[in-house]
XYZ file of C-alpha atoms in Angstrom:
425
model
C 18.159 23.040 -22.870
C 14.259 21.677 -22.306
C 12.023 24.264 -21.719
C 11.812 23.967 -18.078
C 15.429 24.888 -17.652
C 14.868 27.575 -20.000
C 11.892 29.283 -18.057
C 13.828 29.668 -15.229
C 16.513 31.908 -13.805
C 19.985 30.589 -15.542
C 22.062 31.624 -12.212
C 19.897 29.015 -10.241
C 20.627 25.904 -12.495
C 24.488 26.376 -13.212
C 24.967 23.589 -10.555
C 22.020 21.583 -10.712
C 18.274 21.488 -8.952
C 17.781 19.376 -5.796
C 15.039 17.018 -6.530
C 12.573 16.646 -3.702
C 10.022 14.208 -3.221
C 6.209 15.005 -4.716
C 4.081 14.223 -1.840
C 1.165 13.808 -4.147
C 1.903 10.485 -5.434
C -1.067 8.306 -4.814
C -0.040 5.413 -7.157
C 2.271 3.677 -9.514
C 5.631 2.041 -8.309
C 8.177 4.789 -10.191
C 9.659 7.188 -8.441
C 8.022 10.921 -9.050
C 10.028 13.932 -8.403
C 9.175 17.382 -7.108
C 11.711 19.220 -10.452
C 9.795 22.941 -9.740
C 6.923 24.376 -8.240
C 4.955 23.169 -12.054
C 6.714 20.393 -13.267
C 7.590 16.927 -12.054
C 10.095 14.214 -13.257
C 10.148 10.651 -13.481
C 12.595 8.010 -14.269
C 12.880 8.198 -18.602
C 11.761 5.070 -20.115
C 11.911 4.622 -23.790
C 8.684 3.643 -24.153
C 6.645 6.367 -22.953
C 9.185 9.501 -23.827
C 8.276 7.832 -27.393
C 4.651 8.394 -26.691
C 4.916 12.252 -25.437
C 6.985 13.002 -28.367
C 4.271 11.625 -30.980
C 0.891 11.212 -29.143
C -1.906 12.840 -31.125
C -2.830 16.283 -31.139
C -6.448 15.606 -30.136
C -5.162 13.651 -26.316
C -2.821 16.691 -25.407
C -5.424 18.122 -23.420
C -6.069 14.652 -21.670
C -2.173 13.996 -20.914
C 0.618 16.161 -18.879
C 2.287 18.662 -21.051
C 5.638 17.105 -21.430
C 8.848 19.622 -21.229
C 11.764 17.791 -21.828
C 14.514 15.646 -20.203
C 17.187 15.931 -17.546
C 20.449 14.643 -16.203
C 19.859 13.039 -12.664
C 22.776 12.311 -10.649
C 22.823 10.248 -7.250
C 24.713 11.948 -4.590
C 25.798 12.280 -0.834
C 26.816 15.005 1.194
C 29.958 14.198 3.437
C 27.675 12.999 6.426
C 26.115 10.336 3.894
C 22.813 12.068 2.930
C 21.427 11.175 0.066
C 20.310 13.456 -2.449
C 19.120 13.660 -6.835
C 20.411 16.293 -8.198
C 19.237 17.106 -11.923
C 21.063 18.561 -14.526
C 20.165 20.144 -17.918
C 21.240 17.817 -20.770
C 24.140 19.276 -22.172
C 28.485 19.270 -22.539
C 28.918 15.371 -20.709
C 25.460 14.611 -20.726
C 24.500 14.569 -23.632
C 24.957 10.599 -24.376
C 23.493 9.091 -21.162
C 21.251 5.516 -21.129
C 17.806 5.896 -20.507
C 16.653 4.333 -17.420
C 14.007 1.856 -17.060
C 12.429 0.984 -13.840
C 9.467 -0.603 -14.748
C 10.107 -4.255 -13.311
C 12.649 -3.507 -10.423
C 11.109 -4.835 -7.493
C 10.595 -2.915 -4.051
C 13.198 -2.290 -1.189
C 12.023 -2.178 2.032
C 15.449 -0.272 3.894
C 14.114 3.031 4.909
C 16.358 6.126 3.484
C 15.976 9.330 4.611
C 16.234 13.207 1.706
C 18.020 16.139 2.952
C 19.763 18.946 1.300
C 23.723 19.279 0.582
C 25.536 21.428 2.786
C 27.195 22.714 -0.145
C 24.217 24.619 -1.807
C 23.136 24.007 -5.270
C 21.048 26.643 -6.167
C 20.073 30.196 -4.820
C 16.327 29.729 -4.221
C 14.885 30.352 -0.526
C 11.789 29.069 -0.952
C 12.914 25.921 -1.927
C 16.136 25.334 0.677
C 15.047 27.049 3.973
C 11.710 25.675 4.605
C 12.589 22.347 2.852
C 16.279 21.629 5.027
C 14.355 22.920 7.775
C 11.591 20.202 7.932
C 14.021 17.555 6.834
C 15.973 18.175 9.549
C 13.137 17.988 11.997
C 11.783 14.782 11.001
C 15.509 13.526 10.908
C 15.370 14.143 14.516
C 12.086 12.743 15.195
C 12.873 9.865 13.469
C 15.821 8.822 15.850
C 12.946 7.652 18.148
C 12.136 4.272 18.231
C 8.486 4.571 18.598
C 8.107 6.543 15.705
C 9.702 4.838 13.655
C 7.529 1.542 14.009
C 5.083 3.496 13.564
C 6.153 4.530 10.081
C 6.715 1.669 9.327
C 3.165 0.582 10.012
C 1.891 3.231 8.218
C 3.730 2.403 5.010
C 1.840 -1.346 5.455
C -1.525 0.513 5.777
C -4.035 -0.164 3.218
C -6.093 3.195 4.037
C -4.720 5.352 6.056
C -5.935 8.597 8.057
C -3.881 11.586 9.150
C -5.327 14.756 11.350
C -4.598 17.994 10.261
C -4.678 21.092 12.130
C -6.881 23.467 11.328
C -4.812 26.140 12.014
C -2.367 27.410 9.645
C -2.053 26.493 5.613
C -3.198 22.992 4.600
C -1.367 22.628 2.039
C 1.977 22.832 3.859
C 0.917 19.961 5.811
C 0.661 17.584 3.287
C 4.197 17.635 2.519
C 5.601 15.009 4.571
C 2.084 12.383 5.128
C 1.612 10.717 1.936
C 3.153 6.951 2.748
C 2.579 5.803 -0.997
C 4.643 8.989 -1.905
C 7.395 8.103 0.987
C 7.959 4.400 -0.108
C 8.259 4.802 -3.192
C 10.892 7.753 -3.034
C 12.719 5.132 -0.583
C 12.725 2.757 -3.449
C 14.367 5.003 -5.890
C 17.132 5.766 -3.786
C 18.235 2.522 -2.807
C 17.792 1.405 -6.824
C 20.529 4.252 -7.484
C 22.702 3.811 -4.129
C 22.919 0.659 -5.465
C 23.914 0.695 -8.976
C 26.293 4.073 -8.110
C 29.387 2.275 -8.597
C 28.577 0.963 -11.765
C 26.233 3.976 -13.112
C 25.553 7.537 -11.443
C 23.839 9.400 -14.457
C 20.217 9.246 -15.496
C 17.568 10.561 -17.702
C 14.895 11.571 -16.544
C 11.677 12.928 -18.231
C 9.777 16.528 -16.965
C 6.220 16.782 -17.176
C 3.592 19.613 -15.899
C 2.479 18.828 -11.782
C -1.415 18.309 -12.568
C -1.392 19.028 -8.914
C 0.363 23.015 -9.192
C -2.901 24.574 -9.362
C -4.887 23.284 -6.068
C -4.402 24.471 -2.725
C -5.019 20.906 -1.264
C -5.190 18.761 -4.040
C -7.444 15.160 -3.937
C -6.197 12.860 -6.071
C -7.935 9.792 -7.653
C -5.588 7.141 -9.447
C -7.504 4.937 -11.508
C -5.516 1.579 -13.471
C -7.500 1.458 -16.820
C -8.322 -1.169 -18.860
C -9.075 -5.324 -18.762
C -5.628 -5.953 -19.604
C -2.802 -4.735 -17.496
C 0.789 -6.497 -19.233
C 2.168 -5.367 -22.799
C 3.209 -7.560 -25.509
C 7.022 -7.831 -24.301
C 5.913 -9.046 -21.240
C 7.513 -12.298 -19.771
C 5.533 -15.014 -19.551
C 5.462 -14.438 -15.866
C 4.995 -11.244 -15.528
C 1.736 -11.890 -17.928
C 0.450 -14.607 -15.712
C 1.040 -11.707 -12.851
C -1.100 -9.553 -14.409
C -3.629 -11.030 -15.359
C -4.046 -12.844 -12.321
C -4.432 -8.969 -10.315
C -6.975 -8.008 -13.178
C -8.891 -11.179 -12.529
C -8.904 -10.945 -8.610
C -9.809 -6.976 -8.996
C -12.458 -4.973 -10.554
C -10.458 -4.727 -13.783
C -11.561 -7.463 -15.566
C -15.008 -7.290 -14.489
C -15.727 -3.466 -15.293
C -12.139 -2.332 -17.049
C -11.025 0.427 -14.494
C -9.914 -0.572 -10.757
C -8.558 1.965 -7.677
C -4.864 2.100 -7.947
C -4.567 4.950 -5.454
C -6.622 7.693 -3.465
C -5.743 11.268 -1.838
C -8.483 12.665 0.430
C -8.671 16.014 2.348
C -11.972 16.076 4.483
C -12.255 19.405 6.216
C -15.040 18.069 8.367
C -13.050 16.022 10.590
C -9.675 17.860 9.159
C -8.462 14.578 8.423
C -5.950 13.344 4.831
C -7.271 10.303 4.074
C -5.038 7.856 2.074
C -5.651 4.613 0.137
C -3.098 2.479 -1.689
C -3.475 0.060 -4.714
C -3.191 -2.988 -2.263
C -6.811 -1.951 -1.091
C -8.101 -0.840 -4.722
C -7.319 -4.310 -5.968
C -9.501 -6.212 -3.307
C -12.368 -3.611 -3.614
C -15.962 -5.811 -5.557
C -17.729 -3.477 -8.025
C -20.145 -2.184 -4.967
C -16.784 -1.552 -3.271
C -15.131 0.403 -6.189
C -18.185 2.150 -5.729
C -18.336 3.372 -2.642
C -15.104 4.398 -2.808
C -15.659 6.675 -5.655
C -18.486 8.006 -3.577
C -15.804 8.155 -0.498
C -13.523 10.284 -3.132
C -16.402 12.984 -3.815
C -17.162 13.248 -0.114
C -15.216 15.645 1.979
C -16.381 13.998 5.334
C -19.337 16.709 5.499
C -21.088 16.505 2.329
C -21.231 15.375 -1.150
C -19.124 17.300 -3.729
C -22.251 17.142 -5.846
C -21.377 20.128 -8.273
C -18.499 17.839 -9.367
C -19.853 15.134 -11.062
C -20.680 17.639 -14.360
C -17.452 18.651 -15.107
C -15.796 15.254 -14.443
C -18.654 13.451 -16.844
C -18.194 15.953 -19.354
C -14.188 15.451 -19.503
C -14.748 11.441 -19.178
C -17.501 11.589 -21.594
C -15.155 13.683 -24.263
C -11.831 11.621 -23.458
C -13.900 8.508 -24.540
C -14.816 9.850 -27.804
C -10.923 10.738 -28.374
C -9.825 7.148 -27.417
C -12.737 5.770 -29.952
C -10.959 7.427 -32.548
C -7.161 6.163 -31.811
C -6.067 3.806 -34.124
C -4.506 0.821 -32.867
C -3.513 2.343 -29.819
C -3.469 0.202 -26.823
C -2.904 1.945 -23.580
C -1.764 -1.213 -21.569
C -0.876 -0.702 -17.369
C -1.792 3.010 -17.960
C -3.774 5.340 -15.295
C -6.149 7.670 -15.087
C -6.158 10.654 -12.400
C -8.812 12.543 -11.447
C -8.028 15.468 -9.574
C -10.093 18.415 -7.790
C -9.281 20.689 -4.977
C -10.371 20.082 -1.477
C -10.221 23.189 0.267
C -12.745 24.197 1.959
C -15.201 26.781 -0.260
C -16.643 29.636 1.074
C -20.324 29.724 2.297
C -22.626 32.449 0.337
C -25.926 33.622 1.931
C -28.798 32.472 -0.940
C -30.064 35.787 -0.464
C -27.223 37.305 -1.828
C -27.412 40.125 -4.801
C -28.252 37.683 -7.913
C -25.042 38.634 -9.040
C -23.318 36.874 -6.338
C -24.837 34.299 -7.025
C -24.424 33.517 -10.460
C -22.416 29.637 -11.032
C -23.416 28.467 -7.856
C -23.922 24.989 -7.181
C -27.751 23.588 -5.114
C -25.563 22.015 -2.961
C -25.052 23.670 0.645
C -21.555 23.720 2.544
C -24.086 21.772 5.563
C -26.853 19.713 3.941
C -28.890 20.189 7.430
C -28.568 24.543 6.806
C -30.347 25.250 3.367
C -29.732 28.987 3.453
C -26.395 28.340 2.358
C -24.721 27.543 -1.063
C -21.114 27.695 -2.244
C -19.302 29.092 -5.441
C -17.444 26.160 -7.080
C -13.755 27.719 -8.498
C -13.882 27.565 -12.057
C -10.900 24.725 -13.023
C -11.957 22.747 -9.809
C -11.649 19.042 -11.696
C -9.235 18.191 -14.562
C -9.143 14.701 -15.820
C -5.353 13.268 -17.438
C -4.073 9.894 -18.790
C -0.751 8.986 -17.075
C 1.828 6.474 -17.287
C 2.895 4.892 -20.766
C 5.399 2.699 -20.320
C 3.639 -0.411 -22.065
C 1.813 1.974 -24.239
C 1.649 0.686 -28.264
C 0.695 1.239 -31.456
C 1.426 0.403 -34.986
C 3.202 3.812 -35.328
C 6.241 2.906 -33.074
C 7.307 0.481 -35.681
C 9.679 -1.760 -34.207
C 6.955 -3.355 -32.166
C 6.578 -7.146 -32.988
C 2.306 -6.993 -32.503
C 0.228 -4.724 -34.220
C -3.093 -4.076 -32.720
C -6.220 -2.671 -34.988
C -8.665 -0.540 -34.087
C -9.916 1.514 -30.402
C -8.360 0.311 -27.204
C -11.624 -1.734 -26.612
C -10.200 -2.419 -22.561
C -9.785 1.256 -21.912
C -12.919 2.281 -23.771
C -14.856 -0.119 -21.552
C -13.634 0.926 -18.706
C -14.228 4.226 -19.120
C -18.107 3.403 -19.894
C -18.056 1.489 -16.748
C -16.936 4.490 -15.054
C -19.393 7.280 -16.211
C -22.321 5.144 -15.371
C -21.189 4.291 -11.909
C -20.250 8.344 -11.326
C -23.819 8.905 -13.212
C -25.681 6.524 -10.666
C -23.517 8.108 -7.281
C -24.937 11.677 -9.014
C -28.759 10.123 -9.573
C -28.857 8.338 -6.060
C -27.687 11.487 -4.393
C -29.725 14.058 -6.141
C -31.725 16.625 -3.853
């Protein structure tokens, strides 16, 4: 039983856990699955479950904690809703192929979550306020109108959605994030249609980076100057390193796969997708790193430490790697964006002590706020093309530091270091 299962309450898992969608997906084309309030899953691909099982002690603080794997089953309720239902690996599923999704290509037919009638596990939280808002949007959805304009926000490059200010933030993020929709569309209609053929999966848990924030912003970063791993087909080479040539990649080694946004100013999520990140120049990349720090009212300015000091210390781990090569892989950077309570600057000097120069309104100076002490963390995702001489069956053996992923992380503390320098009171 992986240690997910195993944390849990037994009685809730004798039938399975319905998988719902994890609306803070930013980038990536593979399907990422809401497993528990902490933990996320993802379609198992041989590949990468090798790296989580063997990858260094030193990069376990720069990676999700990885707990295990699961059974995921496709299946529909009597009124044809679709649903994944995971299963601890044991009795018949024990022998089960690994999936690999890494080259299927998209699916545009729109397919819509909901819960079984029939339910799988006692948990309130999870099936009351979930069912309830699926069924809502299944309703809204009927209309015509809305769903164009779905469909137009699934095209859109950068997208903006109001939130209102009443009520929890958080809870309104569920259901906005397009990258997050399409690609849990995609999934589905890869399992609908192998179901006759195949209807058991593996699928790999790891720790939701995002558990801890309120209203998590979320920056996905493709590393590297080289995007394709050695088994690549000629044409999917040629594919890649035609996007790293047309993007920032090959220029400065890191490029925008993917952006999550809260601005409180204008109450606004603001969303951008890889298709933008890849047309961004290096002054664009830029100012969309600035765009990421900026919360529509000021400049998250006590940020920029803490995020230097974890890119600055995941470099010097990745120097040391021998004959790694972290091909296609991403970098998140993640912080919350709730809104931070104003303290008077007159406060009792205890009050005061941690707090950041910058105010909560750059035109009020009398003002500063307290930044919460884990406000940034800093992980290495995605592994599927991931190498190194270790693995062993691997035809190409690379020597030495990921040179690609080392310079793009150079590029990317001195553009953060000039956004802090140019913006310094």
């Amino acid at each position: 039983m992986s240690p997910a299962f195993g944390a849990m309450e037994v009685e809730h898992y004798s039938k399975g856990v319905l998988l719902e969608p994890f609306v803070h997906q930013v980038g990536g084309h593979s399907c990422v699955l809401r497993f528990n309030d902490k933990t996320i899953c993802k379609p198992l691909i041989q590949r990468e479950h090798q790296f989580y099982e063997t990858l260094p002690a030193e990069m376990h603080k720069f990676t999700p904690q990885y707990e295990g794997v699961v059974s995921v089953s496709f299946e529909e309720d009597e009124d044809g809703n679709l649903c994944l239902i995971a299963y601890p690996l044991n009795g018949d599923h024990d022998n089960l192929e690994s999936l690999d999704n890494s080259d299927c290509e998209p699916k545009s037919k729109l397919l819509r979550w909901t819960n079984k009638k029939t339910v799988l596990l006692e948990n309130e939280k999870l099936t009351k306020e979930w069912v309830r808002q699926h069924r809502k949007e299944e309703k809204m959805m009927k209309s015509h109108k809305l769903e164009e304009e779905f469909e137009l926000l699934k095209k859109s490059e950068v997208s903006y959605y109001s939130v209102e200010k009443k009520g929890n933030v958080s809870s309104q993020f569920k259901h906005h994030n397009p990258w997050s929709m399409k690609c849990h569309q995609q999934q589905l209609q890869r399992m609908k249609e192998n179901a006759k053929h195949r209807n058991q999966y593996k699928f790999i848990l790891l720790e939701n980076l995002t558990s801890r924030y309120e209203v998590p912003c979320v920056l996905d970063l493709k590393m590297g100057t080289r995007q394709h791993g050695d088994d690549a087909s000629e044409e999917k080479k040629a594919n890649q390193i035609r996007k790293c040539q047309q993007s920032t990649s090959a220029v400065i080694g890191v490029r925008v796969c993917g952006m999550q946004v809260y601005q409180p100013g204008s109450g606004q999520l603001m969303f951008m997708n890889k298709y933008h990140g890849r047309k961004l120049s290096v002054q664009g990349f830029k100012e969309a790193l600035y765009q990421f720090f900026h919360n529509g009212k000021y400049l998250r300015r006590e940020l920029f430490e803490p995020v230097l000091k974890k890119l600055t210390e995941l470099k010097s781990v990745l120097e040391k790697q021998e004959s790694y090569r972290f091909y296609s892989s991403s970098l998140l950077i993640l912080y919350d964006g709730k809104e931070l309570q104003d303290v008077p600057v007159d406060s009792d000097p205890e009050d005061l002590e941690g707090l950041s120069e910058e105010s909560s309104d750059e035109s009020a100076g009398a003002y500063a706020y307290k930044p919460t002490a884990s406000s940034v963390d800093v992980r290495m995702i995605d592994f599927a093309h991931t190498t190194c001489r270790y693995y062993g069956e691997d035809s190409v053996v690379h020597e030495g530091q990921d040179t690609g992923y080392v310079f793009g992380l150079q590029n990317l503390i001195a553009i953060i270091k000039e956004i802090r320098d140019e913006n310094s009171e």
